N, CA, C and O of each residue as an XYZ file, in Angstrom:
448
protein
N      90.450    148.520    100.200
C      91.201    147.428    101.163
C      92.322    147.468     99.847
O      92.056    147.627     98.656
N      93.785    147.250    100.547
C      95.185    147.593    100.141
C      95.104    145.946     99.431
O      94.847    144.828     99.876
N      95.559    146.639     97.794
C      95.768    145.140     96.790
C      97.377    144.345     96.969
O      97.573    143.234     96.477
N      98.513    145.141     97.784
C      99.354    145.487     97.724
C      99.916    144.152     99.249
O      99.512    144.388    100.388
N     100.334    143.570     99.123
C     101.246    143.049    100.641
C     101.645    143.862    101.401
O     101.405    143.880    102.608
N     102.258    144.582    100.837
C     103.225    145.455    102.083
C     101.988    146.769    102.831
O     102.083    147.309    103.933
N     101.103    146.936    101.967
C     100.171    147.880    102.373
C      98.992    146.752    103.487
O      98.304    147.287    104.356
N      98.963    145.661    103.321
C      98.302    144.616    104.336
C      99.216    145.103    105.712
O      98.890    145.960    106.533
N     100.516    144.239    105.689
C     101.052    144.205    106.948
C     101.001    145.669    107.375
O     100.433    145.716    108.467
N     101.350    146.838    106.974
C     101.378    147.365    107.485
C     100.046    148.202    107.722
O     100.267    149.268    108.296
N      98.652    147.948    107.396
C      97.594    147.881    108.032
C      97.342    146.766    109.239
O      96.672    147.216    110.168
N      97.787    145.333    109.382
C      97.558    145.199    110.331
C      98.746    145.317    111.474
O      98.239    145.486    112.583
N     100.572    145.262    111.511
C     101.039    145.582    112.020
C     101.560    146.776    112.533
O     102.181    146.876    113.591
N     101.281    147.698    111.736
C     102.681    148.686    111.172
C     103.586    148.538    110.918
O     104.126    149.480    110.339
N     104.039    147.845    111.049
C     105.460    147.309    110.301
C     105.791    147.795    108.968
O     104.578    147.662    108.805
N     106.263    148.259    107.769
C     106.815    149.071    107.163
C     107.696    148.684    106.800
O     108.776    148.959    107.325
N     107.521    147.511    105.255
C     108.814    146.926    105.085
C     109.978    148.013    104.694
O     109.560    149.165    104.576
N     111.119    147.846    104.517
C     112.166    149.037    103.571
C     111.698    149.049    101.878
O     111.172    148.453    100.938
N     112.018    149.623    102.118
C     111.575    149.749    100.261
C     113.129    149.030     99.852
O     114.168    149.237    100.479
N     112.968    148.034     98.494
C     113.819    147.647     97.669
C     114.212    148.537     96.527
O     113.358    149.015     95.780
N     115.421    148.753     96.392
C     115.905    149.553     95.674
C     115.509    148.943     93.668
O     115.043    147.831     93.419
N     115.638    149.343     93.253
C     114.898    149.166     91.620
C     116.609    148.934     90.886
O     117.588    149.375     91.488
N     116.708    148.417     89.947
C     117.737    148.023     89.372
C     117.537    148.670     88.091
O     116.876    147.970     87.324
N     118.104    150.409     87.361
C     118.394    150.902     86.801
C     119.557    149.786     85.679
O     120.550    149.126     85.986
N     119.002    149.949     84.623
C     119.726    149.283     83.592
C     120.981    150.674     83.106
O     120.960    151.829     82.678
N     121.917    149.675     83.495
C     123.755    150.330     82.656
C     123.703    150.489     81.638
O     123.317    149.572     80.912
N     124.001    151.500     81.207
C     124.706    151.532     79.384
C     124.999    150.449     79.066
O     124.240    149.942     78.240
N     126.239    149.566     79.562
C     126.788    148.540     79.981
C     126.399    147.779     79.418
O     126.912    147.528     78.327
N     125.049    146.874     80.003
C     124.291    145.987     80.014
C     123.018    145.619     78.219
O     122.178    144.768     77.929
N     123.530    146.665     77.618
C     122.150    147.823     76.641
C     122.815    146.698     75.998
O     123.450    146.092     76.862
N     122.952    146.108     74.746
C     122.820    145.406     73.513
C     122.817    146.651     72.443
O     121.885    147.204     71.859
N     124.424    146.899     72.421
C     125.058    147.451     71.219
C     126.180    146.956     70.496
O     127.343    146.775     70.859
N     125.507    146.736     69.201
C     126.349    145.267     68.999
C     126.553    145.789     66.875
O     125.745    146.031     65.978
N     127.655    145.745     66.945
C     127.532    146.649     65.475
C     127.045    146.236     64.636
O     127.583    145.144     64.454
N     125.574    146.541     63.210
C     124.927    146.111     62.686
C     125.473    145.261     61.616
O     124.898    144.270     61.166
N     126.480    145.654     61.282
C     127.574    145.420     60.273
C     128.363    143.791     60.276
O     128.443    142.972     59.360
N     128.814    143.738     61.507
C     129.167    142.524     61.558
C     128.414    141.890     61.724
O     127.573    141.856     62.622
N     128.705    140.844     60.294
C     127.929    139.374     60.386
C     128.192    138.130     61.572
O     129.238    137.763     62.106
N     126.875    137.690     61.721
C     126.533    137.036     62.662
C     127.248    135.224     61.861
O     127.755    135.120     60.744
N     127.073    134.264     62.708
C     127.696    133.080     61.632
C     126.693    132.067     62.927
O     127.059    132.246     64.088
N     125.804    131.324     62.762
C     125.131    130.769     63.065
C     125.383    128.653     62.765
O     125.088    128.178     61.669
N     125.769    128.008     63.580
C     125.970    126.231     63.754
C     125.840    125.996     64.241
O     125.899    126.521     65.353
N     125.340    124.376     63.825
C     125.146    123.395     64.291
C     126.891    122.583     64.643
O     127.748    122.256     63.822
N     126.914    122.426     66.683
C     127.934    121.785     66.632
C     128.309    120.426     67.180
O     128.543    120.821     68.322
N     128.543    119.138     67.239
C     127.883    118.362     68.205
C     129.792    117.756     68.189
O     129.885    116.556     67.929
N     131.063    118.436     68.419
C     132.187    118.191     68.520
C     132.804    117.697     70.146
O     133.093    118.622     70.905
N     132.919    116.821     70.451
C     133.328    116.628     71.504
C     132.079    116.776     72.483
O     132.368    116.945     73.667
N     130.920    116.739     72.191
C     129.344    117.150     73.217
C     129.345    115.987     73.197
O     128.373    115.643     73.870
N     129.849    115.144     72.831
C     129.044    113.102     73.285
C     128.226    113.004     73.089
O     127.452    112.501     73.903
N     127.635    113.611     71.289
C     126.964    113.220     71.168
C     125.203    113.872     71.254
O     124.092    113.538     70.840
N     125.965    115.237     72.253
C     124.526    115.967     71.876
C     124.940    117.435     70.882
O     126.004    117.939     70.524
N     123.784    117.702     70.725
C     124.062    119.336     69.581
C     123.566    119.877     70.843
O     122.910    119.582     71.842
N     124.725    121.559     69.848
C     124.535    122.838     70.724
C     124.873    123.229     69.390
O     125.466    122.701     68.450
N     124.136    124.653     69.671
C     123.741    125.778     68.784
C     125.051    126.487     68.818
O     125.438    126.433     69.986
N     125.711    126.978     68.254
C     127.136    127.636     68.285
C     126.867    129.222     67.389
O     126.425    129.326     66.245
N     127.242    130.228     68.221
C     126.615    131.765     68.022
C     128.323    132.086     67.746
O     128.938    131.788     68.771
N     129.157    132.555     66.764
C     130.188    133.283     66.775
C     130.280    134.427     65.692
O     129.365    134.788     64.952
N     131.333    134.838     65.736
C     131.588    136.111     64.914
C     131.025    137.455     65.244
O     130.691    138.291     64.405
N     130.950    137.588     66.556
C     130.163    138.253     67.408
C     130.533    139.335     67.772
O     130.716    139.350     68.989
N     130.814    140.629     67.093
C     131.347    141.911     67.700
C     131.056    142.828     69.099
O     131.880    143.724     68.911
N     130.656    143.029     69.877
C     130.714    143.661     71.653
C     131.181    143.773     72.540
O     132.372    143.543     72.329
N     130.974    144.088     73.896
C     131.617    144.252     74.633
C     131.259    142.783     75.358
O     130.367    142.190     74.752
N     131.665    142.227     76.285
C     131.124    141.490     77.194
C     130.466    141.196     78.475
O     130.597    140.261     79.265
N     129.632    142.374     78.468
C     128.317    142.242     78.685
C     127.290    142.200     77.815
O     126.273    141.516     77.931
N     127.622    143.091     76.764
C     126.298    142.848     75.739
C     125.971    141.697     75.388
O     124.853    141.196     75.272
N     127.311    141.148     75.164
C     127.065    139.186     74.469
C     126.619    138.585     75.903
O     126.138    137.463     76.064
N     126.789    139.232     76.585
C     126.202    138.443     77.974
C     124.654    138.737     77.932
O     123.748    137.913     77.808
N     124.559    140.172     78.071
C     123.054    139.873     77.680
C     122.501    139.628     76.777
O     121.279    139.698     76.912
N     123.110    139.142     75.144
C     122.394    138.724     74.227
C     122.162    137.327     74.596
O     121.106    136.904     74.127
N     123.048    136.188     75.533
C     123.467    134.943     75.675
C     121.615    135.084     76.511
O     120.597    134.529     76.096
N     121.698    135.659     77.279
C     120.302    135.557     78.418
C     119.512    135.259     77.316
O     119.216    134.097     77.040
N     118.957    136.710     76.325
C     118.166    136.548     75.309
C     117.899    135.758     74.485
O     116.853    136.051     73.904
N     118.232    135.115     74.241
C     118.299    134.392     73.197
C     118.071    132.832     74.367
O     117.087    132.105     74.229
N     118.795    132.650     75.087
C     118.637    131.636     76.345
C     116.762    131.277     76.440
O     116.208    130.180     76.357
N     116.069    132.813     76.660
C     115.189    132.733     76.870
C     113.824    132.570     75.874
O     112.647    132.432     76.208
N     114.261    132.620     74.903
C     114.126    132.506     73.588
C     113.467    131.354     73.526
O     112.248    131.218     73.422
N     114.378    130.424     73.598
C     114.024    129.364     73.087
C     114.136    128.442     74.432
O     114.048    127.241     74.178
N     114.293    128.730     75.665
C     113.614    128.031     75.696
C     114.320    127.080     76.603
O     113.482    126.332     77.107
N     115.619    126.790     77.041
C     117.207    126.018     76.920
C     117.820    126.519     77.787
O     117.426    127.542     78.347
N     118.967    125.882     78.102
C     120.458    126.741     78.773
C     121.847    127.506     77.970
O     121.876    127.981     76.834
N     122.335    127.473     78.421
C     123.501    128.069     77.025
C     125.002    128.353     77.945
O     125.667    127.609     78.666
N     125.094    129.184     77.707
C     126.843    129.799     78.184
C     126.933    130.411     76.737
O     126.281    130.293     75.699
N     128.678    131.529     77.378
C     129.070    132.178     76.804
C     130.460    131.822     77.266
O     130.791    131.398     78.373
N     131.272    132.090     76.133
C     132.974    131.602     76.223
C     133.330    132.928     75.125
O     132.772    133.309     74.095
N     134.735    133.497     76.011
C     134.604    135.150     74.772
C     133.570    135.436     73.696
O     132.358    135.335     73.883
N     133.982    135.700     72.875
C     133.096    136.346     71.781
C     131.475    135.082     71.307
O     130.536    135.181     70.517
N     131.862    134.168     72.174
C     131.661    132.338     71.532
C     129.809    132.524     72.184
O     129.670    132.997     73.312
N     128.646    132.147     71.434
C     127.671    131.871     72.246
C     127.144    130.192     72.555
O     126.918    129.858     71.391
N     126.909    129.304     73.162
C     126.039    128.624     72.996
C     124.793    127.999     73.747
O     124.438    127.880     74.919
N     124.305    127.660     72.505
C     122.822    127.628     72.986
C     122.500    126.013     73.258
O     123.266    125.452     72.474
N     121.845    125.105     73.884
C     121.376    123.967     73.811
C     121.220    124.111     73.158
O     121.101    125.258     72.726
N     120.967    122.256     71.972
C     119.777    121.662     70.793
C     119.963    122.034     69.359
O     121.096    122.280     68.946
N     119.133    122.080     68.733
C     119.744    122.779     67.473
C     118.257    123.900     67.450
O     117.107    123.582     67.150
N     118.715    125.098     67.825
C     118.225    126.483     67.570
C     118.390    127.247     66.902
O     118.349    128.430     67.240
N     118.748    126.666     65.170
C     120.050    126.940     64.616
C     118.391    128.695     63.743
O     118.627    129.790     63.231
N     117.166    128.060     64.013
C     116.316    128.632     63.063
C     115.948    130.104     64.305
O     116.043    131.244     63.850
N     115.708    129.988     65.207
C     115.177    130.545     65.654
C     116.334    131.913     66.392
O     115.856    133.047     66.405
N     117.635    131.740     66.902
C     118.015    132.468     66.786
C     118.141    133.477     65.472
O     118.044    134.704     65.501
N     118.410    132.539     64.176
C     118.550    133.402     62.775
C     117.147    134.627     63.088
O     117.421    135.802     63.334
N     115.708    134.140     63.031
C     114.732    134.669     63.059
C     115.156    136.397     64.250
O     115.037    137.614     64.111
N     115.528    135.691     65.040
C     115.624    136.616     66.194
C     116.505    137.895     65.760
O     116.249    139.070     66.021
N     117.712    137.339     64.967
C     118.624    138.366     64.680
C     118.444    138.755     63.514
O     119.357    139.503     63.163
N     117.673    138.590     62.736
C     117.320    139.485     61.768
C     116.198    140.165     61.996
O     115.818    140.924     61.104
N     115.343    140.043     63.348
C     114.125    141.043     63.890
C     114.838    142.411     64.300
O     114.357    143.544     64.344
N     116.360    141.890     64.640
C     116.278    142.760     65.422
C     117.872    143.373     64.717
O     118.974    143.679     65.172
N     117.216    143.326     63.360
C     118.196    144.583     62.113
C     120.134    143.513     61.917
O     121.125    143.766     61.233
N     119.953    142.859     62.486
C     121.434    142.139     62.669
C     121.165    140.875     60.936
O     120.318    140.170     60.386
N     122.911    141.460     60.772
C     122.951    140.869     59.821
C     123.618    139.287     60.140
O     124.840    139.212     60.010
N     122.835    137.950     60.573
C     123.080    136.771     60.819
C     123.392    135.544     58.944
O     123.430    135.893     57.764
N     123.506    134.475     59.463
C     123.752    133.297     58.498
C     124.061    131.845     59.208
O     124.587    131.663     60.306
N     123.680    131.059     58.458
C     123.540    129.877     58.816
C     124.568    128.975     58.666
O     123.872    127.968     58.536
N     125.343    128.701     58.611
C     127.065    127.690     58.273
C     126.619    126.465     58.676
O     127.371    125.491     58.641
């Protein structure tokens, strides 16, 4: 018995759905940040209606690499966030999780 839904559909109706192209990770989206840069992690509450955010700044790298890094951090922390320039905003207090993430990757990071 076919395990894939596409094979089941083809066996019952004779219809074969078109093959979806798989996305190849591009070289620009990979995390190529310099290891010598000192990333700073800070808890910020200013002009945020009392809500706290983890602000990660002093990141050297291109915009695509920073967006990919922000996505990994948001998934790791299980919260939302955004990027603005060379800064990453993560909702809530996730300083220690971010510091552990950077040290596991071999980057220098510091909570200030």
